[in-house]
Short mmCIF file of C-alpha atoms and ligand atoms in Angstrom, two decimals:
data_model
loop_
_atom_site.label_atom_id
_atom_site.label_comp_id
_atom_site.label_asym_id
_atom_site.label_seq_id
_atom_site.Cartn_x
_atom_site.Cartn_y
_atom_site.Cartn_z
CA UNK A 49 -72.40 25.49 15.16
CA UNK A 50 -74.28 24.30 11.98
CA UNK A 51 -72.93 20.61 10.33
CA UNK A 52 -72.52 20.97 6.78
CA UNK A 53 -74.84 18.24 5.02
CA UNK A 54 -71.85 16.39 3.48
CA UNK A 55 -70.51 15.57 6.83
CA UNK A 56 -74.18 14.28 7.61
CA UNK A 57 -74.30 12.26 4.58
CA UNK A 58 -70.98 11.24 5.28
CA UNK A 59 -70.82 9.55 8.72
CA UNK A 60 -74.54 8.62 7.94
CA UNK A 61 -75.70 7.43 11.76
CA UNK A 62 -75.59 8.14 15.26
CA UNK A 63 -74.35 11.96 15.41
CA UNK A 64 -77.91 12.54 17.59
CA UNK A 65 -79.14 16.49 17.42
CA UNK A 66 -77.76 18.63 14.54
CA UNK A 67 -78.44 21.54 13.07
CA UNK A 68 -78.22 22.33 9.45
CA UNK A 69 -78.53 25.95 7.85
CA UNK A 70 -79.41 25.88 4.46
CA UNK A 71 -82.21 26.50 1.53
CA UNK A 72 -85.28 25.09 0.94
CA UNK A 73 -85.23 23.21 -2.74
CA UNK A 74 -88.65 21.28 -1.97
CA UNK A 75 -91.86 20.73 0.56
CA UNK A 76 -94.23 18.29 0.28
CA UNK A 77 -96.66 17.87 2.94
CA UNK A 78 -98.94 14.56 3.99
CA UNK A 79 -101.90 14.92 6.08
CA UNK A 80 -100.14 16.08 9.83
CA UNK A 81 -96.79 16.94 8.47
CA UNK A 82 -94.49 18.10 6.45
CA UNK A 83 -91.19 16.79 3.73
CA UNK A 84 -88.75 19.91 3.10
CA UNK A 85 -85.39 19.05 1.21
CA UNK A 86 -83.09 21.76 2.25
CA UNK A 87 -79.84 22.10 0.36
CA UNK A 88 -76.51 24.01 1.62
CA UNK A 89 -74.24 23.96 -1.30
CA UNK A 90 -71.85 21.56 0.78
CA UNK A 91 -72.68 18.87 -1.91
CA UNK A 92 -75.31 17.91 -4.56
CA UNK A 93 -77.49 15.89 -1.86
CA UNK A 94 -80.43 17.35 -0.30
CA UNK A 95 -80.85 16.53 3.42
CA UNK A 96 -84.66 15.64 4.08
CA UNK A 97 -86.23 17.36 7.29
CA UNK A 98 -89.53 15.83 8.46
CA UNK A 99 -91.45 19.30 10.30
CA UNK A 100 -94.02 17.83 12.54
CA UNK A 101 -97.49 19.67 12.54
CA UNK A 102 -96.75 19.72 16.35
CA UNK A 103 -93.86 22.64 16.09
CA UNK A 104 -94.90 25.81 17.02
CA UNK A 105 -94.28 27.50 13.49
CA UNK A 106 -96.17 25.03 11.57
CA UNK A 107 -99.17 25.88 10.21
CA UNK A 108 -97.94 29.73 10.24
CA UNK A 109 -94.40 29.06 8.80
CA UNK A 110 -93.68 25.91 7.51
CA UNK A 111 -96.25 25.07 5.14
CA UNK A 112 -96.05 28.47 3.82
CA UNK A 113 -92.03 27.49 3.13
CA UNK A 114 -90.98 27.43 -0.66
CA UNK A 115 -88.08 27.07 -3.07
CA UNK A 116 -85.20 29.28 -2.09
CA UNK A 117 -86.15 30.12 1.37
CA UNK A 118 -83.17 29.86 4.31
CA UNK A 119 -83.92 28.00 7.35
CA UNK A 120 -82.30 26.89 10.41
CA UNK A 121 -83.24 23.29 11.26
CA UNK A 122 -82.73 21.80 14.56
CA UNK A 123 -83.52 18.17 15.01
CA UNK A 124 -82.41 14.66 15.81
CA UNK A 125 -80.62 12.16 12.91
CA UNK A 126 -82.64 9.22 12.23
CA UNK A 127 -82.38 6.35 9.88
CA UNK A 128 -84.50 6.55 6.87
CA UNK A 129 -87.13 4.28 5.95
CA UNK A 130 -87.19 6.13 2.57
CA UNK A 131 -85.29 4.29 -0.20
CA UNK A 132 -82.08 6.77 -1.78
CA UNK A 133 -81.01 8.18 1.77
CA UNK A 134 -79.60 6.81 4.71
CA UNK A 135 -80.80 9.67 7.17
CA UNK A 136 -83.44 12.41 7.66
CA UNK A 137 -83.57 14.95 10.69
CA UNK A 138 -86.60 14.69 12.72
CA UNK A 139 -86.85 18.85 13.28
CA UNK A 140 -87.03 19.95 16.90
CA UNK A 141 -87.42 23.50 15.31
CA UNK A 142 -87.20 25.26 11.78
CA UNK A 143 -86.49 28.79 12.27
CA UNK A 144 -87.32 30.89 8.87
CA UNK A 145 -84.41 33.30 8.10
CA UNK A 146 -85.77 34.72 4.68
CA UNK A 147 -88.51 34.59 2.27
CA UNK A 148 -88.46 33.70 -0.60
CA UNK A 149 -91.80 34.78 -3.06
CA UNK A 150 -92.69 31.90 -5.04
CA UNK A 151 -94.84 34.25 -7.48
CA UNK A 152 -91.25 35.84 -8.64
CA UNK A 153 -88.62 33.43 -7.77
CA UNK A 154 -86.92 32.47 -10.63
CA UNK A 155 -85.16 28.85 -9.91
CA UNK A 156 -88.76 26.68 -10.08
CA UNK A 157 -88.18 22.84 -9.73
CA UNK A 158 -88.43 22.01 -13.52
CA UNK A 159 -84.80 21.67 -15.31
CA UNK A 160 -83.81 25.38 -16.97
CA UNK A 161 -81.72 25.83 -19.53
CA UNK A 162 -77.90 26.66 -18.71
CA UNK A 163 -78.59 29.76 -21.01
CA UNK A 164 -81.24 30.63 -19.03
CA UNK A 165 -79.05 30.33 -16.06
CA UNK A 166 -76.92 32.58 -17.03
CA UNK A 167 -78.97 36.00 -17.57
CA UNK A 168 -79.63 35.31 -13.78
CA UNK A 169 -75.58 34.91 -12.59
CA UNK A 170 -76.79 35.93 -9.09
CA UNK A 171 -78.68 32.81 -8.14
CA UNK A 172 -77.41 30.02 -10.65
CA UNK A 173 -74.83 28.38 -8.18
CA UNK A 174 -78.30 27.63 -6.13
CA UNK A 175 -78.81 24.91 -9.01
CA UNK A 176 -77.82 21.38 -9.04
CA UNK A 177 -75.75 21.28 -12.26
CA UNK A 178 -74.08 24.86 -11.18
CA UNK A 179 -73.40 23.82 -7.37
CA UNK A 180 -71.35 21.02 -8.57
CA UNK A 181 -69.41 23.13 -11.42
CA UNK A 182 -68.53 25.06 -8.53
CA UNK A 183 -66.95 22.72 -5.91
CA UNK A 184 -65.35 20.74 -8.95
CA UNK A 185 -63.61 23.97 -9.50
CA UNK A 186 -62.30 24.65 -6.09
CA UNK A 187 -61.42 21.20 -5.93
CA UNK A 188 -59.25 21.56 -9.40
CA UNK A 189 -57.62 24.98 -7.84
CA UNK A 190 -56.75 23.50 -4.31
CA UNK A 191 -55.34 20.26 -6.31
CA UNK A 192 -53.36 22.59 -8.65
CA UNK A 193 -52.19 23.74 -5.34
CA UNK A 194 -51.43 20.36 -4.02
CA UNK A 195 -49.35 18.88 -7.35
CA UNK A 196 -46.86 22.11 -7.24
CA UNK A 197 -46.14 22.18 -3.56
CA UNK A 198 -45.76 18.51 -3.26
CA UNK A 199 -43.25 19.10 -5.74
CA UNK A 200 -41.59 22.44 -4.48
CA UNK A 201 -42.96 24.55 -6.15
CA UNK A 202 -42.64 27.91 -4.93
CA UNK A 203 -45.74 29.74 -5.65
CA UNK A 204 -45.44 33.37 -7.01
CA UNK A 205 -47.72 36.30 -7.42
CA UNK A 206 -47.23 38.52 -10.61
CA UNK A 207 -48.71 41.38 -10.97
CA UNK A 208 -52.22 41.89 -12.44
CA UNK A 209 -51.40 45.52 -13.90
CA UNK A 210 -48.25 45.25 -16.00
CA UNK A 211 -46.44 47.62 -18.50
CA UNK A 212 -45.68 44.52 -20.66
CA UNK A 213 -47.69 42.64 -23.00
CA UNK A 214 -46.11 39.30 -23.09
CA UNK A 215 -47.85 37.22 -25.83
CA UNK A 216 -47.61 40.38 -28.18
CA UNK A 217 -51.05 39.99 -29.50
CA UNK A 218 -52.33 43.23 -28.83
CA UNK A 219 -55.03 41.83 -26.71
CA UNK A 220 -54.35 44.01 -23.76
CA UNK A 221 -56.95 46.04 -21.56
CA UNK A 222 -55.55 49.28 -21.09
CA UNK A 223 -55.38 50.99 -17.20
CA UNK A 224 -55.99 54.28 -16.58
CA UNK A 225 -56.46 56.74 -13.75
CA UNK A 226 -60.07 58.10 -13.83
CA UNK A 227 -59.17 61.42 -15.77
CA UNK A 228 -55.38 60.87 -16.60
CA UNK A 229 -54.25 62.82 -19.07
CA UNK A 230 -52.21 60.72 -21.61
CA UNK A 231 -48.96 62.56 -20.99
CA UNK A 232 -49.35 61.71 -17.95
CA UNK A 233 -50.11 58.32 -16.87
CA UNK A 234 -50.57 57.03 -13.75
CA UNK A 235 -47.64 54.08 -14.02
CA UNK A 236 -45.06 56.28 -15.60
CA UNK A 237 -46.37 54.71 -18.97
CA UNK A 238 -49.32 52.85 -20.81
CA UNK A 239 -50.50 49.83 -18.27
CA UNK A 240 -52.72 46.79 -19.00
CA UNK A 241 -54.54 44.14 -17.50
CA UNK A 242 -51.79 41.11 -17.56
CA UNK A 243 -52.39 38.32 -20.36
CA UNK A 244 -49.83 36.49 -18.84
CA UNK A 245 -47.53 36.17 -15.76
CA UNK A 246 -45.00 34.37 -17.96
CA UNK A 247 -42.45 37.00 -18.09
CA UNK A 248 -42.35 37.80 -14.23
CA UNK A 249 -42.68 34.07 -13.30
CA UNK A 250 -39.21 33.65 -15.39
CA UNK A 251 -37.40 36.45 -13.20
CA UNK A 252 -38.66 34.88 -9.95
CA UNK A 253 -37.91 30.86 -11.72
CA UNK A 254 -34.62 32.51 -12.50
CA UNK A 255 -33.85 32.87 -8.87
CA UNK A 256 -36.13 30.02 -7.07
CA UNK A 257 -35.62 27.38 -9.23
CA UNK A 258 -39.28 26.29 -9.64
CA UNK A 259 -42.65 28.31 -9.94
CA UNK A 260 -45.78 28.88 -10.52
CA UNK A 261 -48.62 31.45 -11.24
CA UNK A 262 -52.58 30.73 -10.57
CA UNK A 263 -53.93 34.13 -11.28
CA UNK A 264 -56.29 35.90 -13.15
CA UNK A 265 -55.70 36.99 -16.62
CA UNK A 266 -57.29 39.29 -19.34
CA UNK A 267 -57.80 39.28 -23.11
CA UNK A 268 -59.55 41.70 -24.93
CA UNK A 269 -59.86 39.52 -27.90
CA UNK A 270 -63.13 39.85 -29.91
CA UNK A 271 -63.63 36.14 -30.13
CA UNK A 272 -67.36 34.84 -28.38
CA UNK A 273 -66.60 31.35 -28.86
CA UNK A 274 -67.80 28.44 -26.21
CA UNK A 275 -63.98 28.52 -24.62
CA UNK A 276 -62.64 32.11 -24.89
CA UNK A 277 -63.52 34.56 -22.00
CA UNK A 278 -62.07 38.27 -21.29
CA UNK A 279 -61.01 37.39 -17.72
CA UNK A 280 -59.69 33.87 -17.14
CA UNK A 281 -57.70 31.93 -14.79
CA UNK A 282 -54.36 30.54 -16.00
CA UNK A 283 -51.68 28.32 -14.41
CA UNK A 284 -48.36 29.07 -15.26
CA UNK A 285 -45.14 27.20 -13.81
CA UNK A 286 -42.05 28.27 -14.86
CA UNK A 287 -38.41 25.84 -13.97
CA UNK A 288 -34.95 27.10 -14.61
CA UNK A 289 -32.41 23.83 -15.54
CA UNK A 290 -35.55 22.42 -17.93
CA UNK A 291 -36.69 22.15 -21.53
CA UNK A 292 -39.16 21.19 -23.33
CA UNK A 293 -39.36 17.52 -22.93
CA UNK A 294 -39.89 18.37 -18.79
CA UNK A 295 -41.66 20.85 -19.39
CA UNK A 296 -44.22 18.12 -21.15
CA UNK A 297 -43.73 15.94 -18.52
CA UNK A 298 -44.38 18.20 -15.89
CA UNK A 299 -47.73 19.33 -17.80
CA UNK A 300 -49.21 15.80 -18.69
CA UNK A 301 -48.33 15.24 -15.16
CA UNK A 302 -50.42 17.71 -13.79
CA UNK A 303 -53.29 17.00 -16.18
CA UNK A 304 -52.89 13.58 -14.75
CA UNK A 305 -52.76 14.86 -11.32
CA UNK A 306 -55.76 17.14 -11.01
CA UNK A 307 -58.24 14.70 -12.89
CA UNK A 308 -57.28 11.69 -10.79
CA UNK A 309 -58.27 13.92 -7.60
CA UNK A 310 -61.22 15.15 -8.88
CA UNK A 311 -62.71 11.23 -9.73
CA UNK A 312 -61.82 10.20 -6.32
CA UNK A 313 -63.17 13.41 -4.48
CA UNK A 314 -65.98 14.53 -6.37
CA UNK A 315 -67.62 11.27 -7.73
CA UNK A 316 -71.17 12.56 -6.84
CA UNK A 317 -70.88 15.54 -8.66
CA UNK A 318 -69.04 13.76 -11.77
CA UNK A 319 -71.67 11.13 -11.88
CA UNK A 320 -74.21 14.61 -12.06
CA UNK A 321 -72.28 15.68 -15.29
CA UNK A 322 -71.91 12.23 -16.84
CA UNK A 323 -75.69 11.64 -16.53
CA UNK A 324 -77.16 15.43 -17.78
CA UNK A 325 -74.40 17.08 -18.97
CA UNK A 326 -71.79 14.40 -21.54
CA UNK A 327 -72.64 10.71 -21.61
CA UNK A 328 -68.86 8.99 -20.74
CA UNK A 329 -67.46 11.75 -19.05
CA UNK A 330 -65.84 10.13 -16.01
CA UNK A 331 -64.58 7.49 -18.47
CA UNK A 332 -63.01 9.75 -20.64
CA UNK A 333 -61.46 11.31 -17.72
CA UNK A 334 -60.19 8.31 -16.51
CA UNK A 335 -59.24 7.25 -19.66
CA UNK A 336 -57.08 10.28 -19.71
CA UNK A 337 -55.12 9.33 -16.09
CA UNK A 338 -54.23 6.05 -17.91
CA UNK A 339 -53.01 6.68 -21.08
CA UNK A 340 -50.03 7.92 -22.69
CA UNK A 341 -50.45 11.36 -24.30
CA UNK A 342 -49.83 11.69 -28.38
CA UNK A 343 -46.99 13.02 -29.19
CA UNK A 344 -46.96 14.80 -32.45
CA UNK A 345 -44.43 17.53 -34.22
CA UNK A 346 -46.71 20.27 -36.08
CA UNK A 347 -45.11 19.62 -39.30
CA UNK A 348 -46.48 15.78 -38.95
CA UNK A 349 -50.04 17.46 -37.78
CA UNK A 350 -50.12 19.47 -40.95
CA UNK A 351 -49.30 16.70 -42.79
CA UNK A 352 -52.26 14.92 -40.96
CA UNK A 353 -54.94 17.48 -41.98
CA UNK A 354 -53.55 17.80 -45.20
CA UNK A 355 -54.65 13.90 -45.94
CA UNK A 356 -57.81 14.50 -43.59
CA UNK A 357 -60.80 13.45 -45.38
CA UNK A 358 -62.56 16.89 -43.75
CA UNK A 359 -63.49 19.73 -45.58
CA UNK A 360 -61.99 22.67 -43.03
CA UNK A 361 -63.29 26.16 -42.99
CA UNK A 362 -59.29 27.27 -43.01
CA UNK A 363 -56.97 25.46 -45.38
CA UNK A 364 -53.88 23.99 -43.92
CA UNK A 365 -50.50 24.26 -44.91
CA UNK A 366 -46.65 24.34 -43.59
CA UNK A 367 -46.60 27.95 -41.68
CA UNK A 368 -50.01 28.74 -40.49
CA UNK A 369 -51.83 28.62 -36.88
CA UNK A 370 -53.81 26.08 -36.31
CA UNK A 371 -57.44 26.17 -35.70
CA UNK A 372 -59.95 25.10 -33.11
CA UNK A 373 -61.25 22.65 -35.73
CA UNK A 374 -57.48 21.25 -36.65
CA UNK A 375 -57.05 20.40 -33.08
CA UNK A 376 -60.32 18.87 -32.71
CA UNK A 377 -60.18 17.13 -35.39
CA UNK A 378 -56.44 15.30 -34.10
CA UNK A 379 -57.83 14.85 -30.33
CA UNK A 380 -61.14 13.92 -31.40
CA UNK A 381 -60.91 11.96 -34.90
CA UNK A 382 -57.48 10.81 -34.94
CA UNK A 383 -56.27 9.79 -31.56
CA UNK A 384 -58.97 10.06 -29.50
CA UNK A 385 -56.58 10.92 -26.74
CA UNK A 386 -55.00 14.46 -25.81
CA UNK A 387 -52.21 15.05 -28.03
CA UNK A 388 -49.31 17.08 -27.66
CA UNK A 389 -48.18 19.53 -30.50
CA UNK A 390 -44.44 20.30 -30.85
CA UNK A 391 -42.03 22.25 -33.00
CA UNK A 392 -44.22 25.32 -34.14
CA UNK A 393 -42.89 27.66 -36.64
CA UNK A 394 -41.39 30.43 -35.35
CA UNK A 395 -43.29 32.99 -37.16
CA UNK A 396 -46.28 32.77 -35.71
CA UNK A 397 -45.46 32.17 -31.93
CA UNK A 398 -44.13 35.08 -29.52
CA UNK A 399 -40.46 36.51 -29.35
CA UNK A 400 -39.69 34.77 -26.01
CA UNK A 401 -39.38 30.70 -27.54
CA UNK A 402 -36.54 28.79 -28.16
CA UNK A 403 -35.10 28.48 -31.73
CA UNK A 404 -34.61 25.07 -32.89
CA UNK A 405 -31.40 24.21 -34.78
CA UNK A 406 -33.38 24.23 -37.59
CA UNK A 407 -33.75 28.30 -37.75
CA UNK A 408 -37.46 27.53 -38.88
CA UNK A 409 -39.14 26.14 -35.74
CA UNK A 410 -39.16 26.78 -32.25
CA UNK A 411 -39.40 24.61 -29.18
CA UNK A 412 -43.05 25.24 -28.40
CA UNK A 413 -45.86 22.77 -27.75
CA UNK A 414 -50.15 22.70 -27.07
CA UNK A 415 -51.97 20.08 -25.65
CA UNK A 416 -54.55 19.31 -27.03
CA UNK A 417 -57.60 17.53 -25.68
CA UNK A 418 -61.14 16.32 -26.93
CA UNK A 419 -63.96 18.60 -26.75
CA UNK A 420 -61.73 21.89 -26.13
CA UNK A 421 -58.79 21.94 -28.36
CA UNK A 422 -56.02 23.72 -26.85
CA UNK A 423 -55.79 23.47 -22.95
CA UNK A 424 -51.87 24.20 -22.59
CA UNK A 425 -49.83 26.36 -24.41
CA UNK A 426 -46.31 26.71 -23.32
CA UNK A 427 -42.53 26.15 -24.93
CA UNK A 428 -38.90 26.08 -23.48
CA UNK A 429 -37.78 29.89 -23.66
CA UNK A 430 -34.81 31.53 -25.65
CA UNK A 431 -31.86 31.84 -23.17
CA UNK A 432 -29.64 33.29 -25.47
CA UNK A 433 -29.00 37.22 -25.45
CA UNK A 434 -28.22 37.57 -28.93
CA UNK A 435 -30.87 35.42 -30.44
CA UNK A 436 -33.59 36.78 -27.95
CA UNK A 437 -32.57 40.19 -29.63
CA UNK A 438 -32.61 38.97 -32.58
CA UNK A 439 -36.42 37.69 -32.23
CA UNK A 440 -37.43 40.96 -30.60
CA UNK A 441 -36.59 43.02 -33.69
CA UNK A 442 -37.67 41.15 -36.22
CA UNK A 443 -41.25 41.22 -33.70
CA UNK A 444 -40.95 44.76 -33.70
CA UNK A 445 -40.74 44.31 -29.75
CA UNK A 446 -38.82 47.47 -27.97
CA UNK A 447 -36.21 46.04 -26.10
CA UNK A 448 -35.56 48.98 -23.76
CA UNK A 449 -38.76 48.21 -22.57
CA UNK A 450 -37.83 44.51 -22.07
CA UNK A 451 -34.30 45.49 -20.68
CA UNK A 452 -35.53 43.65 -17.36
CA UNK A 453 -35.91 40.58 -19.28
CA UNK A 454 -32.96 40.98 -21.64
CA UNK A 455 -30.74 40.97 -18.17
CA UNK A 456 -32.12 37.64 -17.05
CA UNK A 457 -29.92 36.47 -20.20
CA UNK A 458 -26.51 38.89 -19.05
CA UNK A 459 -26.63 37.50 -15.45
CA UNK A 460 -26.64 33.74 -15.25
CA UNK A 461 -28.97 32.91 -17.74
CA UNK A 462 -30.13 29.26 -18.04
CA UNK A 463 -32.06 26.79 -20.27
CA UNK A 464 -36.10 27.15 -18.66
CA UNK A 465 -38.99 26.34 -19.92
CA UNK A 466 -43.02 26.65 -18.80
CA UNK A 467 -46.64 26.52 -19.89
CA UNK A 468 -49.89 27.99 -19.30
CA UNK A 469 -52.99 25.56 -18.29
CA UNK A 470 -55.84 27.31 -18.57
CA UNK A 471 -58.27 27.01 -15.77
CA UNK A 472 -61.52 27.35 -16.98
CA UNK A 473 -60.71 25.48 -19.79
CA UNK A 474 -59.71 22.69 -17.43
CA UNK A 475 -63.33 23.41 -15.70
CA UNK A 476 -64.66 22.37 -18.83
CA UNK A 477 -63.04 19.37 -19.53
CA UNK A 478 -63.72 17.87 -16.33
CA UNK A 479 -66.92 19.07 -16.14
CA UNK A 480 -68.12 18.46 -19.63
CA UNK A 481 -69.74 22.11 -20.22
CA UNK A 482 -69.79 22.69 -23.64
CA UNK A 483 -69.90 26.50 -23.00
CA UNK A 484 -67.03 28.17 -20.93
CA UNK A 485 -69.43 30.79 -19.55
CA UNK A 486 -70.76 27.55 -16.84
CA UNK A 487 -67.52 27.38 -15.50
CA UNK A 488 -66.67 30.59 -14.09
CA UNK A 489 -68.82 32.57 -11.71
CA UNK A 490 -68.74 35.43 -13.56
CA UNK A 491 -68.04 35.22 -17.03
CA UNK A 492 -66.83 38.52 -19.21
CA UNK A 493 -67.19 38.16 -22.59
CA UNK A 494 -67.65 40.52 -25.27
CA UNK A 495 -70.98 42.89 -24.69
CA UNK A 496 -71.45 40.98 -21.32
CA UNK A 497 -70.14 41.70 -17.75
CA UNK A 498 -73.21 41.68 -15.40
CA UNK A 499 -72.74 41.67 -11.23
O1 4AD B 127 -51.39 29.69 -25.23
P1 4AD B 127 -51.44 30.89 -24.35
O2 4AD B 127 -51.77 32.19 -24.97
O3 4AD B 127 -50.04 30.92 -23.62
C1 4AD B 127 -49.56 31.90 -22.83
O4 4AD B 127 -50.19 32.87 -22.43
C2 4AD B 127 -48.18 31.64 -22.32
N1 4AD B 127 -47.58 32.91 -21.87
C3 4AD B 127 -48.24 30.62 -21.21
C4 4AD B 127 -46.89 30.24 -20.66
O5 4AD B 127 -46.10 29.67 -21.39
N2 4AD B 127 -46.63 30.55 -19.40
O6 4AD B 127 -52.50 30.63 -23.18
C5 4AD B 127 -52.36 29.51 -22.33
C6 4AD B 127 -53.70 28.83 -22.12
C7 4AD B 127 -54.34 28.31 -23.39
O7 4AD B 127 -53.82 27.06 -23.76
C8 4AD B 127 -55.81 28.22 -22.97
O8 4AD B 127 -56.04 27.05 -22.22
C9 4AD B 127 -55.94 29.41 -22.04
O9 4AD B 127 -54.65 29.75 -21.60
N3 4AD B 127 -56.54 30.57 -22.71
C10 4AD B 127 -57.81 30.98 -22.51
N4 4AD B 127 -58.79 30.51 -21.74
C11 4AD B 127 -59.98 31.16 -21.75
N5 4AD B 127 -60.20 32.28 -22.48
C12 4AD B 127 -59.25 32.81 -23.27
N6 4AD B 127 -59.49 33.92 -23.96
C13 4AD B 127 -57.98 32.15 -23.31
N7 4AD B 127 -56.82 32.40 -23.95
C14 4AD B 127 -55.97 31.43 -23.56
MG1 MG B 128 -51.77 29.20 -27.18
#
């Protein structure tokens, strides 16, 4: 069995013969042998293999070896006298798996540009900077993971096709049948692509308490900004018996939470980001752990912008949405903290949040964080049947189609409340990216869905 190179790095000494599959990044050879630095994604750290001119392969093989071609090395662990690394393998054999021509590879050892990067998604996670945006993400997901069911959290799966389109923004991707005729759909009626599991997480919080969703999710919104994408990840708990003052809790928590694992676990690849990618970064993540979140109503933010001395693109006043540059402007100018935006107006949020006393506002609230903007949208949910009708009508919303829904307020409804963190967005912050499209594999966006 092959040791991953972290392990190697890890317990540094005396683990005797190894042997590492991987990718050649470098080889350098001097006079009767041969440096290669083979890399297997398990961290940023290249091992370094010595190949003596005495293997069998040598002069056929190994100093033909380049930049993206998979080996198997064999060897014994020895300490380094090289300065930067505690061990190198001494190769017993390097057995070539595949080729790799260094007249058309594309990844060459000189820095490319992350835009470059991405007209070639197939090979970018073979890059430094894109290796560690990838195991900072799975380490965000399984710590997602962690927070909920260390909390009992009962994880849920909602669908990904759905007749409903929750947010009401019109942003769905319709589903079809290849050759369906449009009397007769597949589903019975007109399916989408899911924008949210919100409404199905509410049945199942309805009956276990405490949820969540981490799922995929799809807007067909015709925004190519740096943080929109079509397809996106979003984390959405849901708790019966709360509102929206634990429902903040529970999300600054988890904020909290996730960053705090990712500076202990992946300091290497931090450290990557904070040197290339944004100057401060693992302070202003820590910085983040430690402090106390703003807390801010929107009619105070509007106020805010009002007095800003900014000229803004959009105007501000009592009643409209706010903007990417609003929010930036109170997380980054202002407080220079994430803040968290409460009491919306009703009018321009969805049918499904709380009314406030007030008739005017409802109990919604963002968080907002520096560099991004909005990272969590979520509010306490209208329990009440007849002012849940109410809000569908005046939405235009067809509530025989939301009869489901409407009986979760007949049959024991109860005061809940949730948010959606979204993922990549989350990616971004902790990585620094200033463009979303580094943070997911695969990024759809708007004239662009390639592999
Ligand atoms: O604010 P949103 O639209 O809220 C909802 O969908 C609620 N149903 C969530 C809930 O209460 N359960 O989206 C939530 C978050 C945003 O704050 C943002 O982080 C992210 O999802 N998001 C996107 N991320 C990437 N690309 C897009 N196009 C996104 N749209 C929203
Ligand atoms: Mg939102």
């Amino acid at each position: 069995m092959a040791k991953r190179i972290q392990k190697i790095l890890q317990e540094k000494q005396g683990t005797g013969r190894v042997t590492v599959n991987g990718w050649v990044r470098t080889r350098r050879d001097t006079g009767s042998f041969s440096f290669l630095e083979i890399n297997d994604g398990s961290c940023l750290a290249n091992l370094q293999v010595i190949a003596d001119g005495s293997l069998a392969n040598y002069d056929e093989e190994i100093t033909r070896l380049s930049a993206g071609c998979s080996v198997i090395v064999t060897g014994d662990l020895q300490e380094s006298p090289a300065k930067g690394q505690d061990v190198e393998l001494q190769a017993a054999s390097v057995e070539v798996v595949g080729w790799a021509d260094p007249e058309t590879y594309p990844l060459q050892k000189k820095r490319h540009s992350l835009e470059f990067l991405r007209s070639i998604s197939h090979l970018r996670p073979r890059t430094n900077a894109l290796g560690a945006v990838t195991r900072v993400r799975s380490r965000l997901a399984f710590a997602v993971n962690c927070f909920f069911q260390e909390r009992d959290f009962v994880q849920v799966h909602t669908p990904i096709i759905t007749t409903s389109d929750c947010e009401g923004a019109g942003e769905m991707f319709q589903v079809a049948a290849t050759g369906e005729k449009k009397d007769t759909p597949f589903f019975g009626s007109a399916a989408g692509l899911t924008v949210s599991g919100q409404l199905q997480a509410e049945v199942y919080a309805q009956a276990m308490g405490q949820v969540y969703t981490f799922g995929p999710t799809f807007r067909a919104e015709n925004s190519n900004t740096s943080r929109h994408l079509a397809e996106f990840w979003m984390i959405e708990p849901e708790m019966a018996f709360c509102d929206l003052e634990c429902n903040m809790e529970l999300a600054t928590e988890l904020l909290k939470y996730v960053l705090q694992d990712v500076l202990l676990s992946c300091k290497e690849d931090l450290a990557l980001f904070d040197t290339f990618i944004e100057k401060g970064l693992v302070q202003k993540l820590q910085g983040v752990v430690d402090k106390k979140f703003v807390h801010l109503t929107y009619s105070d933010a509007v106020e805010e912008l009002q007095n800003a001395d900014t000229n803004f693109e959009y105007p501000v006043e009592w009643g409209v949405d706010l903007q990417s540059e609003h929010e930036r402007y109170l997380t980054e100018q202002v407080y220079k903290s994430p803040v968290i935006v409460t009491d919306y107006p009703a009018s321009i949020k969805p049918f499904y949040m709380r009314v406030s006393d007030d008739g005017k506002t409802v109990a919604a609230m963002d968080i907002l964080v520096p560099g991004i903007g909005e990272i969590v949208g979520g509010s306490q949910r209208e329990e009440r049947l007849d002012v849940l009708e109410r809000r569908m009508e005046d939405a235009g919303v067809d509530k025989q189609e939301y009869d489901w829904y409407l009986d979760l307020r007949r049959y024991g409804t109860v005061p809940h409340a949730g948010f959606g963190l979204g993922f990549e967005r989350l990616v971004q912050f902790a990585t620094g990216m200033s463009n979303i499209r580094e943070v997911i594999p695969f990024p759809r966006t708007p004239g662009f869905a390639p592999c």
